[in-house]
Structure formats: structure tokens, C-alpha cells
């Protein structure tokens, strides 16, 4: 069924789509800035010098060109999910245009920079914005169809050939994801002085990647792949882990990006833990980063660091387990007020706990945290006679230092994912979800809600504690400053942004929220602003998160599982109900 | 009273249950006994305290006075423990887990009958899988029993109204109760669905479960129950077989909404005049439904 949500009559859909697509193509071939920016040519020669090499279209303009050409073709060729695909392309083009326009105008001295000044013209970004808007309008006028369903048995295959074909599809798909991840990480280069344009290039690339994924999703490809991967679960996990291990062999395999990837891994692991508390059990925790901190400080004290108060030197696996256990105990302690308070009050209790932890660590209570001077000099993890900060030679490839941490964290994240998935599909997980859905009804089913909630806090905190132990070794320093309220909020945002209650959601959310600051370093003062804006936009237009849970998808996307819009389904339910009542009245007379 | 009634053992016994909310006495010295394998009806006007009584039975509320016994053992004031002891309930305003699938809703009902420790939940060993498979089989049987087979993967909130009520019953049955408490199980149903619900309750009784039903639809109650209690302003006005209750003038009056004292005065007067009016059972439609 197709929802008509456009502002335009359907008859105008095709002209708008065609014009929009054409404008995107043209924008890709126009100059974007009327003069040189201070730090040199705006990326990819989108400046006046452009005409020295008119067809040397690279970077974001190359991506825009791809989007434009694809849209131009799809404006005339019917494919399943056409409206959705075109809409995704339109938003992507619009995003690239807006990012470029804002950046050039703000750096280049106002509107003149992106229109006409000093006798030259550069309307690239404006044309791109117009094209994007036209495409979005045209595609919605075309109607937004249901996402097409593709069969998981195809080409009339069955048995072994079918399995093989499915495996090939999965390898290609996950390989594509790997490639995209590598591109995303490296897009624009390292932020800061080294690559002053990292921010806008990265954001523009996000627009492109979003358009690509959105188009694939609209055409039913992502859903198809996720179904295939569900049918071949074991194989998918294998390929996914293999892909994760292959990342260091791509362009992203530099020391810097491996370090960033490992940091993301730590936060992703923490976010999955938080997802148990918030996403499954529905308990809002605003002080969660404290558990990461507890794990970190415990591990620091057991690492043999000279500056730590305890100074024990335990092997890393033992220290990590102890750190996790201690964090878990604190989780249970913080969770116990949940027996008495609900909702907003619980959020305040957890907020207070986070603050208590932060202040205690800052003031070096018990001399375990080093206070303002932190605990420096934590030695790297060392196992099997190898220190984890050493470079590595593998399959003839020189892998940079830090890659071992990356491998370790990949394994840990995979293990935590398995824990999450197993718990979610068990008696305990269902009890948590039941509590989230309706606590009284859950109690009426015999669920000891108090115990269940404490257990949720305990498990979540344990996972965070484990992540904290790796974090602190990787960083080499344990400082209270890493565990501020803002980190809790960011983790929570990662969970909500990615999609509550889902694993890919938490990982994606954590990746985005912790990569962005790296890329936007040049705009330190606006970083939070951009952050906040992005969150608001996502919550407004995609409240179910980027990778929603099956059910929340239905609830929040305005679609029921039967494919009806929610308004429609509710209307029908009301009608049925009224009918039933009037029939009853008739009956009684 | 019914002679057979005395031969059946009493499963559930509430004695002198009183519930005071601030200044409001919602229940005053209410007693009820449920014999094994019987269906007892609870009727009364809006605000009479029927739901409050269920909440006292299931431990959701702690009664100000009085006690509830299941097979002679006093029940704790904790819904989870009461359910484990063998009492299951449905809610007047359907309270499913709206974003879980139909099957998952019933599986949550199996919670207390499943043997899975936290570690098993973590590692999914063979014992876990056996337990999970059994729970699934049981749940599907129950869905079949209430007539919801085939929609088990649907999200609960998307079910039509009548099916949601049936799902709530299946979920309650999944706890393997001795006693089932149904709070207005047919509210909002059409005549066909109401009849299906009646048959369903009969079939539930056949499995050996004793049932208490709250309903406003008196026709439904009188054709279903072995005994009926009438609750008015927190007190039991009449208790007896459907035939006795149906003809009781106090019940008829109470349903027209007069205060209890007035009704009792009229009954006394009517008895003096030997002129009880024969309106038949007034349909107790809720005016807010
Ligand atoms: N938690 C509470 N706090 C205060 N008053 C309550 C509470 N629960 C119920 N009451 C009051 O107790 C009285 C009985 O309510 P109850 O819901 O039990 O009636 P009912 O017989 O179920 O009515 P209905 O037919 O409308 O469902 C009402 O006056 C109600 O306002
Ligand atoms: Mg009620």
C-alpha cells in the first residue's frame, strides 16, 4: 500500500524528480566557492580553480554526481519502492548541499561565498539544495510505498546451491559494509589542524552514505539481507567477525584509525550494556558511565601502575573479571532503589549516583582514583608474551600499533552482543521487556520485578565494568574526567539514536556519536550544538532510531506489522469496537 | 443454596475484606467463597468495588482488614507471590504487553513455570533449549485453546479488541492457575464474541480451574455462573444462585442506581405489600462503555 504524503499532486511527481535529479548533476559540475578559503582550496577543487580540470570530479561532488545520475535514471525507470529510493537520494543530495553551503558561507565570509562575488559565480551548493528539495517533493508526491519484500529463496534455487548463493550474497553485503565503514572512518581524514576540512567532508560523506543505505533500504535490499542473515545466522556471525578483523587491512588500518575504532568498540560495548537497562528493562539510567569508571579504576589499581594506591599486578583477564564484578556489585546497589522509585525518580537517583561517583573520583576518596592527578602510567595489556601496543605483522601485512587492542575489543563486543541476544530471547529477557511494557501486569504474571530490575542493573554494570578495564589499559591513564555526566548522556543518546533494544543500533549509535567529535574537532565550540541539532532532527523524523526493533519500528514509524498505518489501524479498531457495542445494544432490545 | 455446593471443596476464600482509601470505604467486610470447579459471578453498579476486590484478592492492594485464603493458606500481599500460589487474573482495561508478540505475551505468562536460571539464560545450553521448547509448545496449545492460533507472531497491540481479551486469558492460563479471575471479559465484544467467551469460560472450568467473573452483562452472568454475588457500594447485597439473584428486588433496584438504604427500605415495604414488581432483570449496561 502506498501512502500519499506529498504536498504536490502526483502528476507533478515525475517533472519534479527529473528536474531535481538534473539539478544535482549540474551542482556536481559547478564551482561551489567564489574564492579560496584560508586553508587552501576547498576540498576536491570545488573552487575557482575548478575549471582548470572541469571533469576532475572527486570527493563530495563525485558522490553528488552519483546520487544525481541514479536519481535521473530512477525518475524514469520503475523499480519496487521507487518513491522511497528517490526520497532517500533527495535527502542525501540536500544534506551534501546544506553542509557545503553552511561551511563555505561561514568560512568564506557570508552569502557571497556561495553565490556571486568579485565578478565570479559559484552556485554549486545552492543548486544542490534546490535539487535535493525538488527530489524530496517529487518523490513524496509519487507516493511512499511499502518496503518491497524479496523472497529469501531466489532464482528457483534450493538445497546446496541456494545456501551457497545466500552465502555469496551475505559475503558481498558484509564486505560492502566493511568497505563503507572504512570509507566512513577515513572520510575527510583526521580532524584538527592536519585536515581542516575533515568536518564538512565527513558530514557530506554521511549524507552520501545515508542516501545510499536509505535507497537500498527503500528498495528492500537491507531487509532482504537481514532476513537472509537470520536464516543463516551462524554463517553471518562468522562473516561479520571476519569483516571486523579485516578492517585493519583496509585504508582505515592506520595507527590513528585503529585507535579510534578501538575507542568506539569500548563505547559500543558499554552502550550494549546500557541497552539492557534502558532498551530492554525500560529503566532510565542517567549515571551509567560511572560503571565504566568503576571498572576502569579497579583495573587501574590491579594493573601494577606505580601511581595506583593498591598497585597490585594481576594478569589482565583476572583484573578485568574483578573490575567487571565490582562494577556489577555497584550496579546492584544502585539498582536497589528501583524497588521503590519509578520513572522520573529513578532517573534522578541514577543521575545522583553518577555525580557522586564523579565527585568522589575527583577528590580521590579512598585514594583509589588519583584525584586530579589521575592514575598515569598504566602498562599496556600483555598476554601471550606480547604487549598490546606493539605493531603486528600478520599475513605479510604490517599492522600498526594499537591493532591488538582493536582485535581484543572486537572479540569483547562480539561476546557482549551474544550475551545481549541470548538474554533478550530468554525467560529473563522477556521478563525485562514485560516490566518495560507494563509493570503491574508483569507482577501479575508472577515476575519478581524487584529482583529482575536489580539483575538488569547488575548485568549492564558488569558489561560496562569489563569495557572500562580495557579502556583504561588502552588509554594508559585513568582520570575522573573521562566519566562525566555528558558521557552518560552521550551513551544514552547512542542507544536511543541507534534504536532502543537492538544491537546494531547501539553499535551504530556509539560509532556515530564518538566518531563525530573526532571529525568535528575544528569546530570544538559548535560540536555540542551540531550534536544536539542532529539528535533533535533524528528524534523528529525517525523516533524509532536508525536500526529499530521489530516492534518499536511498527509502533513509531506509523506502520503496523500488518502494513497498515497506525492511524488507520486505530480508526479501524475504534470502528469495530463501536460496531460491536451497537450490535450488543440491538441484541438487548 | 445449591446442595452440590457443599460437596465441593472451597478453593478460594475471602473473609471480611475491607478496603479504605483515605476517607472512602471501597469495600466493607466483603466475603466470598469459591468452590472447586465452579464459576462465581460478581456484579454490581459502576464504582461498587468489584475491581478493588480483585486487586485485594491478587495482592495488588493490601486490604485494610480481612484475609484471603487459597486452599486454606493465607495469601501474601504480593501479586507475584499470589500468582505463583495459583491465582491468575485479567484486567478490566486490557493490560497486555502491547509491543511484544502474541506468543511472547503467553511466554511471559509461563515465567513462573519455567526452569531457567540467569546462567542458563546467558549460555543457552541444552537444558535451556528443552525448557524453551516446552514453553513454546505449551503456549501454542493455549493459543489454540482460546482460538488464537495463527496470529502468534503478530504484535499484541495490533490484535482486534476481542482477540486482545482472549490473549489476556491465554496469558493468565499460562501461569497454570487454580483460580482465574476475569474482570469484565466481554466488555466491548459483539454478541458472537460474547458467546465464544462464554463457551471458553465453560471449557476453562472443564480443565479444573475455578473462575470468578466480573461482568455488567447480567444475561451473560446468569447463564454462565453457578453462584452470583452482588456488590453495591462496597458491600455484598445478595449472594446466591442466578435464579435467586435474578428475582431479588433489591438487585433490580440497585441496578437502577438508588442508594442502598433506600433500596432496603423499599424491599421492606414491598415485602409488606407483597407486590414486588416484575420488570425482569434490568440490563446493567455500563453507561461509560
Ligand atoms: N487506588 C485507589 N485509590 C482511591 N480510590 C480508589 C482506588 N481504587 C478504586 N478506588 C475507588 O473505589 C471505588 C470502587 O472502584 P472499583 O474500580 O473497584 O469499582 P468497580 O466496581 O470495578 O466499577 P466499574 O464497574 O466501573 O469497573 C471507586 O469509588 C473508586 O474511585
Ligand atoms: Mg471495575
CSV table of N, CA and C in Angstrom, one decimal, chain A residues 161-211:
chain,number,residue,atom,x,y,z
A,161,UNK,N,22.8,-25.3,-3.6
A,161,UNK,CA,23.0,-24.1,-4.5
A,161,UNK,C,22.4,-22.9,-3.8
A,162,UNK,N,21.2,-23.0,-3.2
A,162,UNK,CA,20.6,-21.9,-2.6
A,162,UNK,C,21.4,-21.4,-1.4
A,163,UNK,N,21.9,-22.3,-0.6
A,163,UNK,CA,22.7,-21.9,0.5
A,163,UNK,C,23.9,-21.2,0.1
A,164,UNK,N,24.6,-21.7,-1.0
A,164,UNK,CA,25.8,-21.1,-1.5
A,164,UNK,C,25.5,-19.7,-2.0
A,165,UNK,N,24.4,-19.6,-2.7
A,165,UNK,CA,24.0,-18.3,-3.3
A,165,UNK,C,23.8,-17.3,-2.1
A,166,UNK,N,23.1,-17.8,-1.1
A,166,UNK,CA,22.8,-16.9,0.1
A,166,UNK,C,24.1,-16.5,0.7
A,167,UNK,N,25.0,-17.4,0.8
A,167,UNK,CA,26.3,-17.1,1.4
A,167,UNK,C,27.1,-16.0,0.6
A,168,UNK,N,27.0,-16.2,-0.7
A,168,UNK,CA,27.7,-15.2,-1.6
A,168,UNK,C,27.1,-13.8,-1.3
A,169,UNK,N,25.7,-13.8,-1.3
A,169,UNK,CA,25.1,-12.5,-1.0
A,169,UNK,C,25.5,-11.9,0.3
A,170,UNK,N,25.6,-12.8,1.3
A,170,UNK,CA,26.0,-12.3,2.6
A,170,UNK,C,27.4,-11.8,2.7
A,171,UNK,N,28.3,-12.5,2.0
A,171,UNK,CA,29.7,-12.1,2.0
A,171,UNK,C,29.8,-10.7,1.3
A,172,UNK,N,29.1,-10.6,0.1
A,172,UNK,CA,29.1,-9.4,-0.6
A,172,UNK,C,28.6,-8.2,0.2
A,173,UNK,N,27.4,-8.5,0.9
A,173,UNK,CA,26.8,-7.5,1.7
A,173,UNK,C,27.7,-7.0,2.8
A,174,UNK,N,28.2,-8.0,3.6
A,174,UNK,CA,29.0,-7.6,4.7
A,174,UNK,C,30.3,-7.0,4.3
A,175,UNK,N,30.8,-7.5,3.1
A,175,UNK,CA,32.0,-6.9,2.6
A,175,UNK,C,31.8,-5.4,2.2
A,176,UNK,N,30.6,-5.2,1.7
A,176,UNK,CA,30.2,-3.8,1.4
A,176,UNK,C,30.1,-2.9,2.6
A,177,UNK,N,29.6,-3.5,3.7
A,177,UNK,CA,29.5,-2.8,5.0
A,177,UNK,C,30.9,-2.5,5.4
A,178,UNK,N,31.8,-3.4,5.3
A,178,UNK,CA,33.2,-3.2,5.8
A,178,UNK,C,33.8,-2.1,5.0
A,179,UNK,N,33.6,-2.1,3.7
A,179,UNK,CA,34.2,-1.0,2.8
A,179,UNK,C,33.6,0.3,3.2
A,180,UNK,N,32.3,0.3,3.5
A,180,UNK,CA,31.6,1.6,3.8
A,180,UNK,C,32.2,2.1,5.2
A,181,UNK,N,32.4,1.2,6.1
A,181,UNK,CA,32.9,1.6,7.4
A,181,UNK,C,34.3,2.2,7.3
A,182,UNK,N,35.1,1.5,6.4
A,182,UNK,CA,36.5,2.0,6.2
A,182,UNK,C,36.4,3.4,5.6
A,183,UNK,N,35.6,3.5,4.6
A,183,UNK,CA,35.4,4.8,3.9
A,183,UNK,C,35.0,5.9,4.9
A,184,UNK,N,34.0,5.5,5.8
A,184,UNK,CA,33.4,6.5,6.7
A,184,UNK,C,34.5,6.9,7.7
A,185,UNK,N,35.2,6.0,8.2
A,185,UNK,CA,36.2,6.3,9.2
A,185,UNK,C,37.2,7.3,8.6
A,186,UNK,N,37.7,7.0,7.4
A,186,UNK,CA,38.8,7.8,6.9
A,186,UNK,C,38.3,9.1,6.1
A,187,UNK,N,37.0,9.2,5.9
A,187,UNK,CA,36.4,10.3,5.1
A,187,UNK,C,36.9,11.6,5.7
A,188,UNK,N,37.6,12.5,4.9
A,188,UNK,CA,38.0,13.8,5.4
A,188,UNK,C,39.2,13.8,6.2
A,189,UNK,N,39.7,12.6,6.5
A,189,UNK,CA,41.0,12.5,7.3
A,189,UNK,C,40.8,12.8,8.7
A,190,UNK,N,41.9,12.9,9.4
A,190,UNK,CA,41.9,13.3,10.8
A,190,UNK,C,41.4,14.7,11.0
A,191,UNK,N,40.6,14.9,12.0
A,191,UNK,CA,40.2,16.3,12.3
A,191,UNK,C,41.3,17.2,12.8
A,192,UNK,N,41.1,18.4,13.0
A,192,UNK,CA,42.1,19.3,13.6
A,192,UNK,C,42.9,19.9,12.5
A,193,UNK,N,44.1,20.4,12.9
A,193,UNK,CA,44.9,21.2,12.0
A,193,UNK,C,45.4,20.4,10.8
A,194,UNK,N,45.6,19.1,11.0
A,194,UNK,CA,46.0,18.3,9.9
A,194,UNK,C,45.1,18.3,8.7
A,195,UNK,N,43.8,18.2,9.0
A,195,UNK,CA,42.8,18.2,7.9
A,195,UNK,C,41.7,19.2,8.3
A,196,UNK,N,41.9,20.4,8.0
A,196,UNK,CA,40.9,21.4,8.4
A,196,UNK,C,39.5,21.2,7.9
A,197,UNK,N,39.4,20.5,6.8
A,197,UNK,CA,38.1,20.3,6.2
A,197,UNK,C,37.4,19.0,6.6
A,198,UNK,N,38.0,18.3,7.5
A,198,UNK,CA,37.5,16.9,7.9
A,198,UNK,C,36.1,17.0,8.2
A,199,UNK,N,35.7,18.0,9.0
A,199,UNK,CA,34.3,18.1,9.5
A,199,UNK,C,33.3,18.0,8.3
A,200,UNK,N,33.3,19.1,7.4
A,200,UNK,CA,32.3,19.1,6.3
A,200,UNK,C,32.4,17.9,5.4
A,201,UNK,N,33.7,17.5,5.1
A,201,UNK,CA,33.8,16.3,4.2
A,201,UNK,C,33.1,15.1,4.8
A,202,UNK,N,33.4,15.0,6.1
A,202,UNK,CA,32.8,13.8,6.8
A,202,UNK,C,31.3,13.9,6.8
A,203,UNK,N,30.8,15.1,7.2
A,203,UNK,CA,29.3,15.2,7.2
A,203,UNK,C,28.7,15.0,5.9
A,204,UNK,N,29.4,15.5,4.8
A,204,UNK,CA,28.8,15.3,3.5
A,204,UNK,C,28.9,13.8,3.1
A,205,UNK,N,29.9,13.2,3.6
A,205,UNK,CA,30.0,11.7,3.3
A,205,UNK,C,28.9,11.0,4.0
A,206,UNK,N,28.6,11.4,5.2
A,206,UNK,CA,27.5,10.8,6.0
A,206,UNK,C,26.2,11.0,5.2
A,207,UNK,N,26.0,12.2,4.6
A,207,UNK,CA,24.9,12.4,3.7
A,207,UNK,C,24.8,11.4,2.6
A,208,UNK,N,26.0,11.2,1.9
A,208,UNK,CA,26.0,10.2,0.8
A,208,UNK,C,25.8,8.8,1.3
A,209,UNK,N,26.4,8.4,2.4
A,209,UNK,CA,26.2,7.1,2.9
A,209,UNK,C,24.8,6.8,3.3
A,210,UNK,N,24.2,7.9,3.9
A,210,UNK,CA,22.8,7.8,4.3
A,210,UNK,C,21.9,7.6,3.1
A,211,UNK,N,22.2,8.4,2.1
A,211,UNK,CA,21.4,8.2,0.9
A,211,UNK,C,21.5,6.8,0.3
